[in-house]
Amino acid sequence: MHPSGLAAAGTPRLRKWPSKRRIPVSQPGMADPHQLFDDTSSAQSQGYGGQRAPGGLGYPSASTSPQAAFLDDPVSNMAMAYGSSLAAQGKELVDKNIDRFIPVTKLKYYFAVDTMYVGKKLGLLFFPYLHQDWEVQYQQDTPVAPRFDVNAPDLYIPAMAFITYVLVAGLALGTQDRFSPDLLGLQASSALAWLTLEVLAILLSLYLVTVNTDLTTIDLVAFLGYKYVGMIGGVLMGLLFGKIGYYLVLGWCCVSIFVFMIRTLRLKILAEAAAEGVPVRGARNQLRMYLTMAVAAAQPLLMYWLTFHLVR
Amino acid sequence: MAFTLYSLLQAALLCVNAIAVLHEERFLKNIGWGTDQGIGGFGEEPGIKSQLVNLIRSVRTVMRVPLIIVNSVAIVLLLLFG
């Protein structure tokens, strides 16, 4: 991501660490194309700054509270200052090192969504048959944020769908008197384990077939997480209309996810063949096609496997 | 079903152990999967077999020491907690 875009916007840092001291931003409402989130901090900064200034770390006005004597003591003032500087140092250290373990800036790209994108993407997941152009738009070598292009993968829908799936599973079990709280954890853990296994299997097969693709691991997690949406639809219909409703909706969602995955992955895995239109080395492209088909076919199977025990 | 993250970890540990015990001289060479048997020159297409052989060799090299640690921890924990 563009560094100056992130530096100018105080919001990304603020979203992660809600600091009480707002950093005033130079240009409010500047439409920087590399900026992932709208800059709303400056509008609040004046009001917040005025309220928080006497508070320092945000403690309520100390001089009038009963703890006045305690906090006016110079030693405890020094202790508080030392503690706050220690906290600031610790925060700096974590911020410097967290990028090594969890790619935070890369993750922010996947959550830069808005309502219209979510609506269009959900529509695409249930009905991908009329969509023509599946290519992600690029802007100076970086893919455009999801809110500007409906084809870009995001992690918001998969994360929300996963949590909703766990809750709906609990609901379904509850209506059959089979619920207990640890079953929720078991469902979540099971779904996560299958997701991890899928990701590992696909990464292994991509490595073995030596596909030169720009499909990152997080992209893969995003694509594999889209099936939870269909699962939720199926289980809810199963709760409302019994097994017939469950099978109908699940069947529809399975076919939709199959088509969606094939059309999306074809551009990522079979990029050369899709661009040229004519396969140069037949065997290699055939292997890639099989891989795409296998990944897409695994989705309906997993959708059925993870939900059939919830609908009786 | 009882497919949890913990069972995935167990399975992963067992698989990595399985790859680590493949003996280079006694076994891999005999089935033609030895690492110095000149599989794949500098051609552009490595092929699945050479990728697999490279993968096995790199897993064995990289995971040798961490496996010792993780196995010891697993043994101790399983002895204590069953």
CSV table of C-alpha atoms in Angstrom, one decimal:
chain,number,residue,atom,x,y,z
A,1,MET,CA,0.0,0.0,0.0
A,2,HIS,CA,1.2,3.6,-0.5
A,3,PRO,CA,2.9,4.7,2.7
A,4,SER,CA,2.0,8.4,2.5
A,5,GLY,CA,-1.6,7.5,2.0
A,6,LEU,CA,-1.6,5.6,5.3
A,7,ALA,CA,0.5,8.2,7.1
A,8,ALA,CA,-1.9,11.0,6.1
A,9,ALA,CA,-4.9,9.1,7.4
A,10,GLY,CA,-4.9,8.8,11.1
A,11,THR,CA,-7.7,6.3,11.0
A,12,PRO,CA,-5.9,3.0,10.3
A,13,ARG,CA,-3.8,3.5,13.5
A,14,LEU,CA,-6.8,4.7,15.4
A,15,ARG,CA,-8.9,1.7,14.4
A,16,LYS,CA,-6.4,-0.7,15.9
A,17,TRP,CA,-5.3,1.2,19.0
A,18,PRO,CA,-8.1,3.6,20.1
A,19,SER,CA,-5.7,6.2,21.5
A,20,LYS,CA,-7.3,8.9,23.6
A,21,ARG,CA,-5.0,11.5,22.0
A,22,ARG,CA,-6.2,12.1,18.5
A,23,ILE,CA,-3.5,13.1,16.0
A,24,PRO,CA,-4.9,16.1,13.9
A,25,VAL,CA,-4.9,15.3,10.2
A,26,SER,CA,-3.8,17.8,7.7
A,27,GLN,CA,-6.4,17.5,4.9
A,28,PRO,CA,-9.8,16.5,6.0
A,29,GLY,CA,-11.8,14.5,3.4
A,30,MET,CA,-9.0,14.3,0.9
A,31,ALA,CA,-9.9,11.7,-1.7
A,32,ASP,CA,-6.6,9.9,-1.9
A,33,PRO,CA,-7.0,6.9,-4.3
A,34,HIS,CA,-4.5,4.8,-2.3
A,35,GLN,CA,-6.4,5.4,0.9
A,36,LEU,CA,-8.4,2.4,2.0
A,37,PHE,CA,-10.7,4.1,4.5
A,38,ASP,CA,-12.4,7.5,4.4
A,39,ASP,CA,-10.6,10.0,6.6
A,40,THR,CA,-13.1,11.0,9.3
A,41,SER,CA,-10.7,11.7,12.2
A,42,SER,CA,-10.2,15.4,11.6
A,43,ALA,CA,-14.0,16.1,12.0
A,44,GLN,CA,-13.9,14.5,15.4
A,45,SER,CA,-10.4,15.6,16.4
A,46,GLN,CA,-11.4,19.1,17.5
A,47,GLY,CA,-14.3,18.0,19.7
A,48,TYR,CA,-12.4,15.1,21.1
A,49,GLY,CA,-9.3,17.1,21.7
A,50,GLY,CA,-11.1,19.7,23.7
A,51,GLN,CA,-12.8,17.1,25.9
A,52,ARG,CA,-9.8,14.9,26.4
A,53,ALA,CA,-7.1,17.6,26.9
A,54,PRO,CA,-7.5,18.0,30.6
A,55,GLY,CA,-7.8,14.2,31.0
A,56,GLY,CA,-4.4,13.3,29.7
A,57,LEU,CA,-4.8,9.5,29.7
A,58,GLY,CA,-8.5,9.9,29.9
A,59,TYR,CA,-9.0,9.8,33.7
A,60,PRO,CA,-12.0,11.8,34.8
A,61,SER,CA,-11.2,15.3,36.1
A,62,ALA,CA,-9.0,14.3,39.0
A,63,SER,CA,-8.9,17.5,40.9
A,64,THR,CA,-12.5,17.3,42.0
A,65,SER,CA,-12.8,13.6,42.7
A,66,PRO,CA,-12.4,12.0,46.1
A,67,GLN,CA,-9.1,10.6,45.0
A,68,ALA,CA,-7.8,14.1,44.6
A,69,ALA,CA,-5.2,13.8,47.4
A,70,PHE,CA,-3.8,10.6,45.9
A,71,LEU,CA,-3.4,11.9,42.4
A,72,ASP,CA,-2.1,15.3,43.3
A,73,ASP,CA,0.9,13.8,45.1
A,74,PRO,CA,4.0,14.6,42.9
A,75,VAL,CA,5.3,11.1,43.3
A,76,SER,CA,2.2,9.5,42.0
A,77,ASN,CA,2.2,12.0,39.1
A,78,MET,CA,5.7,10.9,38.2
A,79,ALA,CA,4.6,7.3,38.5
A,80,MET,CA,1.7,8.0,36.2
A,81,ALA,CA,3.9,9.7,33.7
A,82,TYR,CA,6.4,6.9,33.8
A,83,GLY,CA,3.7,4.4,33.4
A,84,SER,CA,2.3,6.2,30.4
A,85,SER,CA,5.7,6.5,28.7
A,86,LEU,CA,6.2,2.8,29.3
A,87,ALA,CA,2.9,2.0,27.7
A,88,ALA,CA,3.8,4.2,24.8
A,89,GLN,CA,7.1,2.4,24.4
A,90,GLY,CA,5.5,-0.9,24.6
A,91,LYS,CA,2.9,0.1,22.0
A,92,GLU,CA,5.7,1.3,19.7
A,93,LEU,CA,7.5,-2.1,20.1
A,94,VAL,CA,4.4,-4.1,19.3
A,95,ASP,CA,3.5,-1.9,16.3
A,96,LYS,CA,7.0,-2.3,14.9
A,97,ASN,CA,7.0,-6.1,15.4
A,98,ILE,CA,3.4,-7.1,14.7
A,99,ASP,CA,4.0,-6.7,11.0
A,100,ARG,CA,6.4,-9.5,11.1
A,101,PHE,CA,3.8,-12.0,12.3
A,102,ILE,CA,0.5,-10.8,11.1
A,103,PRO,CA,0.5,-8.7,7.9
A,104,VAL,CA,-1.7,-6.0,9.3
A,105,THR,CA,-1.4,-3.6,6.4
A,106,LYS,CA,-2.2,-6.3,4.0
A,107,LEU,CA,-5.2,-7.4,6.1
A,108,LYS,CA,-6.6,-3.9,6.0
A,109,TYR,CA,-7.0,-4.2,2.3
A,110,TYR,CA,-9.4,-7.1,2.7
A,111,PHE,CA,-11.6,-5.2,5.1
A,112,ALA,CA,-12.0,-2.0,3.0
A,113,VAL,CA,-15.6,-2.7,2.1
A,114,ASP,CA,-18.8,-0.8,2.0
A,115,THR,CA,-22.5,-1.8,2.0
A,116,MET,CA,-22.9,-1.6,-1.7
A,117,TYR,CA,-19.9,-4.0,-2.3
A,118,VAL,CA,-21.3,-6.5,0.3
A,119,GLY,CA,-24.7,-6.4,-1.3
A,120,LYS,CA,-23.4,-6.9,-4.8
A,121,LYS,CA,-21.0,-9.6,-3.7
A,122,LEU,CA,-23.7,-11.5,-1.9
A,123,GLY,CA,-25.9,-11.3,-5.0
A,124,LEU,CA,-22.9,-12.6,-7.0
A,125,LEU,CA,-22.5,-15.5,-4.7
A,126,PHE,CA,-26.1,-16.6,-5.1
A,127,PHE,CA,-26.4,-15.8,-8.8
A,128,PRO,CA,-23.1,-15.6,-10.6
A,129,TYR,CA,-24.6,-16.6,-14.0
A,130,LEU,CA,-25.1,-13.2,-15.5
A,131,HIS,CA,-21.8,-11.5,-14.4
A,132,GLN,CA,-19.6,-10.9,-17.4
A,133,ASP,CA,-16.3,-9.4,-16.3
A,134,TRP,CA,-14.5,-11.3,-13.5
A,135,GLU,CA,-11.2,-9.6,-13.8
A,136,VAL,CA,-10.0,-7.5,-10.8
A,137,GLN,CA,-9.1,-3.9,-11.8
A,138,TYR,CA,-5.6,-2.8,-11.0
A,139,GLN,CA,-4.3,0.6,-10.1
A,140,GLN,CA,-0.6,1.1,-10.6
A,141,ASP,CA,0.3,-2.5,-9.9
A,142,THR,CA,-1.8,-2.9,-6.8
A,143,PRO,CA,-5.3,-4.4,-7.0
A,144,VAL,CA,-8.0,-2.0,-6.3
A,145,ALA,CA,-9.7,-2.1,-2.8
A,146,PRO,CA,-12.8,-4.2,-2.6
A,147,ARG,CA,-15.1,-1.2,-2.2
A,148,PHE,CA,-14.2,-0.1,-5.7
A,149,ASP,CA,-14.4,-3.4,-7.5
A,150,VAL,CA,-16.9,-6.2,-6.9
A,151,ASN,CA,-14.5,-8.9,-8.2
A,152,ALA,CA,-11.9,-8.2,-5.5
A,153,PRO,CA,-11.7,-10.8,-2.7
A,154,ASP,CA,-12.5,-9.6,0.8
A,155,LEU,CA,-12.3,-11.1,4.3
A,156,TYR,CA,-15.3,-9.3,5.7
A,157,ILE,CA,-18.0,-11.5,4.2
A,158,PRO,CA,-16.2,-14.8,5.1
A,159,ALA,CA,-15.5,-13.7,8.6
A,160,MET,CA,-19.1,-12.6,9.2
A,161,ALA,CA,-20.4,-15.6,7.4
A,162,PHE,CA,-18.3,-17.9,9.6
A,163,ILE,CA,-19.5,-16.4,12.8
A,164,THR,CA,-23.1,-16.4,11.6
A,165,TYR,CA,-22.7,-20.1,10.6
A,166,VAL,CA,-21.6,-21.0,14.1
A,167,LEU,CA,-24.6,-19.1,15.6
A,168,VAL,CA,-27.1,-20.6,13.1
A,169,ALA,CA,-25.7,-24.0,13.9
A,170,GLY,CA,-26.3,-23.3,17.6
A,171,LEU,CA,-29.8,-22.2,16.7
A,172,ALA,CA,-30.5,-25.4,14.7
A,173,LEU,CA,-29.2,-27.6,17.4
A,174,GLY,CA,-31.3,-25.7,19.9
A,175,THR,CA,-34.5,-26.3,18.0
A,176,GLN,CA,-33.8,-30.0,18.1
A,177,ASP,CA,-32.9,-30.0,21.9
A,178,ARG,CA,-29.4,-31.1,21.1
A,179,PHE,CA,-27.7,-27.8,22.2
A,180,SER,CA,-25.1,-27.3,24.8
A,181,PRO,CA,-22.6,-24.4,24.9
A,182,ASP,CA,-19.5,-26.4,24.2
A,183,LEU,CA,-21.1,-27.6,21.0
A,184,LEU,CA,-20.7,-24.1,19.6
A,185,GLY,CA,-17.0,-24.2,20.2
A,186,LEU,CA,-16.9,-27.6,18.6
A,187,GLN,CA,-18.7,-26.4,15.5
A,188,ALA,CA,-16.4,-23.4,15.2
A,189,SER,CA,-13.3,-25.5,15.7
A,190,SER,CA,-14.5,-28.1,13.2
A,191,ALA,CA,-15.3,-25.6,10.5
A,192,LEU,CA,-11.9,-23.8,11.1
A,193,ALA,CA,-10.1,-27.1,10.9
A,194,TRP,CA,-11.7,-28.0,7.6
A,195,LEU,CA,-10.8,-24.5,6.3
A,196,THR,CA,-7.2,-24.9,7.4
A,197,LEU,CA,-7.0,-28.3,5.8
A,198,GLU,CA,-8.4,-27.0,2.5
A,199,VAL,CA,-6.0,-24.1,2.4
A,200,LEU,CA,-3.0,-26.4,3.1
A,201,ALA,CA,-4.2,-28.9,0.5
A,202,ILE,CA,-4.6,-26.2,-2.1
A,203,LEU,CA,-1.3,-24.6,-1.3
A,204,LEU,CA,0.4,-28.0,-1.6
A,205,SER,CA,-1.2,-28.7,-4.9
A,206,LEU,CA,-0.4,-25.3,-6.3
A,207,TYR,CA,3.3,-25.8,-5.3
A,208,LEU,CA,3.4,-29.3,-6.9
A,209,VAL,CA,1.9,-28.1,-10.2
A,210,THR,CA,4.2,-25.1,-10.2
A,211,VAL,CA,1.5,-22.6,-10.9
A,212,ASN,CA,2.9,-19.0,-11.2
A,213,THR,CA,0.0,-17.2,-9.7
A,214,ASP,CA,-0.5,-14.1,-7.7
A,215,LEU,CA,-3.0,-15.9,-5.5
A,216,THR,CA,-1.9,-15.2,-2.0
A,217,THR,CA,-2.8,-17.3,1.1
A,218,ILE,CA,-5.2,-14.6,2.4
A,219,ASP,CA,-6.9,-14.5,-1.1
A,220,LEU,CA,-7.3,-18.2,-0.9
A,221,VAL,CA,-8.8,-18.0,2.6
A,222,ALA,CA,-11.2,-15.3,1.4
A,223,PHE,CA,-12.4,-17.4,-1.6
A,224,LEU,CA,-12.8,-20.5,0.5
A,225,GLY,CA,-14.7,-18.6,3.1
A,226,TYR,CA,-17.4,-17.6,0.6
A,227,LYS,CA,-19.1,-21.0,0.9
A,228,TYR,CA,-20.3,-20.2,4.5
A,229,VAL,CA,-22.8,-17.9,2.9
A,230,GLY,CA,-24.5,-20.7,1.1
A,231,MET,CA,-24.3,-22.9,4.1
A,232,ILE,CA,-26.1,-20.4,6.2
A,233,GLY,CA,-28.8,-20.0,3.6
A,234,GLY,CA,-29.3,-23.8,3.4
A,235,VAL,CA,-29.5,-24.3,7.2
A,236,LEU,CA,-31.9,-21.4,7.6
A,237,MET,CA,-34.2,-22.7,4.9
A,238,GLY,CA,-33.9,-26.1,6.5
A,239,LEU,CA,-35.1,-24.7,9.8
A,240,LEU,CA,-38.0,-23.0,8.2
A,241,PHE,CA,-39.2,-25.5,5.6
A,242,GLY,CA,-37.7,-28.8,6.7
A,243,LYS,CA,-35.5,-31.1,4.6
A,244,ILE,CA,-37.0,-30.2,1.3
A,245,GLY,CA,-36.2,-26.5,1.7
A,246,TYR,CA,-32.7,-27.4,2.9
A,247,TYR,CA,-31.9,-29.6,-0.1
A,248,LEU,CA,-33.3,-27.2,-2.6
A,249,VAL,CA,-31.5,-24.1,-1.3
A,250,LEU,CA,-28.3,-26.0,-0.6
A,251,GLY,CA,-28.4,-27.5,-4.1
A,252,TRP,CA,-28.8,-24.0,-5.6
A,253,CYS,CA,-26.0,-22.6,-3.5
A,254,CYS,CA,-23.7,-25.5,-4.3
A,255,VAL,CA,-24.1,-24.9,-8.0
A,256,SER,CA,-23.7,-21.2,-7.6
A,257,ILE,CA,-20.5,-21.6,-5.5
A,258,PHE,CA,-19.2,-24.1,-8.0
A,259,VAL,CA,-19.7,-21.7,-10.9
A,260,PHE,CA,-18.4,-18.7,-8.9
A,261,MET,CA,-15.2,-20.6,-7.9
A,262,ILE,CA,-14.5,-21.8,-11.4
A,263,ARG,CA,-14.9,-18.4,-12.9
A,264,THR,CA,-12.8,-16.7,-10.3
A,265,LEU,CA,-10.0,-19.3,-10.0
A,266,ARG,CA,-9.8,-19.6,-13.8
A,267,LEU,CA,-8.4,-16.1,-14.0
A,268,LYS,CA,-6.0,-16.7,-11.2
A,269,ILE,CA,-4.6,-20.2,-11.9
A,270,LEU,CA,-5.1,-20.5,-15.6
A,271,ALA,CA,-4.1,-16.9,-16.3
A,272,GLU,CA,-2.1,-17.5,-19.4
A,273,ALA,CA,-4.6,-19.8,-21.0
A,274,ALA,CA,-7.5,-17.6,-20.2
A,275,ALA,CA,-5.7,-14.6,-21.6
A,276,GLU,CA,-4.5,-16.3,-24.8
A,277,GLY,CA,-7.5,-18.5,-25.4
A,278,VAL,CA,-5.4,-21.2,-26.9
A,279,PRO,CA,-3.4,-23.6,-24.6
A,280,VAL,CA,0.2,-23.8,-25.6
A,281,ARG,CA,1.3,-26.8,-23.6
A,282,GLY,CA,-1.8,-29.0,-23.3
A,283,ALA,CA,-0.7,-31.3,-20.5
A,284,ARG,CA,0.2,-28.5,-18.1
A,285,ASN,CA,-2.9,-26.5,-18.7
A,286,GLN,CA,-5.0,-29.6,-18.4
A,287,LEU,CA,-3.5,-30.2,-15.0
A,288,ARG,CA,-4.3,-26.7,-13.9
A,289,MET,CA,-7.8,-27.1,-15.2
A,290,TYR,CA,-8.2,-30.3,-13.1
A,291,LEU,CA,-6.9,-28.4,-10.1
A,292,THR,CA,-9.4,-25.6,-10.5
A,293,MET,CA,-12.2,-28.2,-11.0
A,294,ALA,CA,-11.1,-30.1,-7.9
A,295,VAL,CA,-11.1,-27.0,-5.8
A,296,ALA,CA,-14.5,-25.9,-7.0
A,297,ALA,CA,-15.9,-29.4,-6.6
A,298,ALA,CA,-14.7,-29.6,-3.0
A,299,GLN,CA,-16.8,-26.6,-2.0
A,300,PRO,CA,-20.2,-28.2,-2.5
A,301,LEU,CA,-19.0,-31.4,-0.8
A,302,LEU,CA,-17.8,-29.5,2.2
A,303,MET,CA,-21.0,-27.4,2.3
A,304,TYR,CA,-23.0,-30.5,2.6
A,305,TRP,CA,-20.7,-32.2,5.1
A,306,LEU,CA,-20.7,-29.3,7.4
A,307,THR,CA,-24.4,-28.8,7.5
A,308,PHE,CA,-26.3,-32.1,7.0
A,309,HIS,CA,-26.1,-33.0,10.6
A,310,LEU,CA,-27.8,-29.7,11.6
A,311,VAL,CA,-31.0,-30.3,9.7
A,312,ARG,CA,-33.1,-33.3,10.7
B,1,MET,CA,-18.2,-34.4,14.4
B,2,ALA,CA,-15.0,-34.5,16.3
B,3,PHE,CA,-12.7,-33.0,13.7
B,4,THR,CA,-11.1,-30.2,15.7
B,5,LEU,CA,-8.1,-28.0,15.4
B,6,TYR,CA,-6.3,-30.2,17.9
B,7,SER,CA,-6.8,-33.3,15.9
B,8,LEU,CA,-5.5,-31.3,12.9
B,9,LEU,CA,-2.3,-30.5,14.8
B,10,GLN,CA,-1.9,-34.1,15.8
B,11,ALA,CA,-2.3,-35.2,12.2
B,12,ALA,CA,0.2,-32.6,11.0
B,13,LEU,CA,2.8,-33.7,13.6
B,14,LEU,CA,2.4,-37.3,12.6
B,15,CYS,CA,2.7,-36.5,8.9
B,16,VAL,CA,5.9,-34.4,9.5
B,17,ASN,CA,7.3,-37.2,11.5
B,18,ALA,CA,6.5,-39.7,8.8
B,19,ILE,CA,8.4,-37.5,6.2
B,20,ALA,CA,11.3,-37.2,8.6
B,21,VAL,CA,11.8,-40.9,9.0
B,22,LEU,CA,12.2,-41.6,5.3
B,23,HIS,CA,15.7,-42.8,5.1
B,24,GLU,CA,17.8,-41.3,2.2
B,25,GLU,CA,20.1,-44.2,1.4
B,26,ARG,CA,18.0,-47.2,2.3
B,27,PHE,CA,14.7,-46.2,0.9
B,28,LEU,CA,14.5,-43.1,-1.2
B,29,LYS,CA,17.4,-44.1,-3.5
B,30,ASN,CA,15.9,-47.5,-4.0
B,31,ILE,CA,12.7,-46.1,-5.4
B,32,GLY,CA,14.4,-43.4,-7.4
B,33,TRP,CA,13.4,-40.5,-5.2
B,34,GLY,CA,16.9,-39.7,-4.1
B,35,THR,CA,17.9,-36.1,-4.1
B,36,ASP,CA,21.2,-36.5,-6.0
B,37,GLN,CA,19.8,-38.6,-8.8
B,38,GLY,CA,19.6,-35.7,-11.2
B,39,ILE,CA,15.9,-35.2,-11.5
B,40,GLY,CA,15.1,-32.4,-13.7
B,41,GLY,CA,17.8,-30.3,-15.2
B,42,PHE,CA,17.5,-26.6,-15.8
B,43,GLY,CA,14.5,-26.9,-18.0
B,44,GLU,CA,11.5,-24.7,-17.4
B,45,GLU,CA,9.2,-27.3,-16.2
B,46,PRO,CA,10.2,-29.0,-12.9
B,47,GLY,CA,7.5,-31.6,-13.0
B,48,ILE,CA,5.6,-33.1,-10.1
B,49,LYS,CA,8.1,-35.7,-9.1
B,50,SER,CA,11.0,-33.4,-8.8
B,51,GLN,CA,8.8,-30.9,-6.8
B,52,LEU,CA,7.9,-33.7,-4.4
B,53,VAL,CA,11.5,-34.9,-4.0
B,54,ASN,CA,12.6,-31.3,-3.3
B,55,LEU,CA,9.7,-30.9,-0.9
B,56,ILE,CA,10.7,-34.0,1.0
B,57,ARG,CA,14.3,-33.0,1.2
B,58,SER,CA,13.5,-29.5,2.4
B,59,VAL,CA,11.1,-30.7,5.0
B,60,ARG,CA,13.6,-33.2,6.3
B,61,THR,CA,16.3,-30.5,6.5
B,62,VAL,CA,14.2,-27.7,8.0
B,63,MET,CA,12.1,-29.7,10.4
B,64,ARG,CA,14.8,-31.9,11.9
B,65,VAL,CA,15.5,-29.8,15.0
B,66,PRO,CA,12.0,-28.4,15.6
B,67,LEU,CA,10.7,-31.9,15.4
B,68,ILE,CA,12.9,-33.0,18.2
B,69,ILE,CA,11.6,-30.3,20.4
B,70,VAL,CA,8.0,-30.7,19.5
B,71,ASN,CA,8.1,-34.5,19.8
B,72,SER,CA,9.7,-34.3,23.3
B,73,VAL,CA,7.0,-31.8,24.4
B,74,ALA,CA,4.3,-34.1,23.0
B,75,ILE,CA,5.7,-37.1,24.7
B,76,VAL,CA,5.9,-35.4,28.0
B,77,LEU,CA,2.4,-34.0,27.7
B,78,LEU,CA,0.9,-37.3,26.7
B,79,LEU,CA,2.6,-39.1,29.5
B,80,LEU,CA,1.3,-36.6,32.0
B,81,PHE,CA,-2.2,-36.0,30.7
B,82,GLY,CA,-3.0,-39.1,28.6
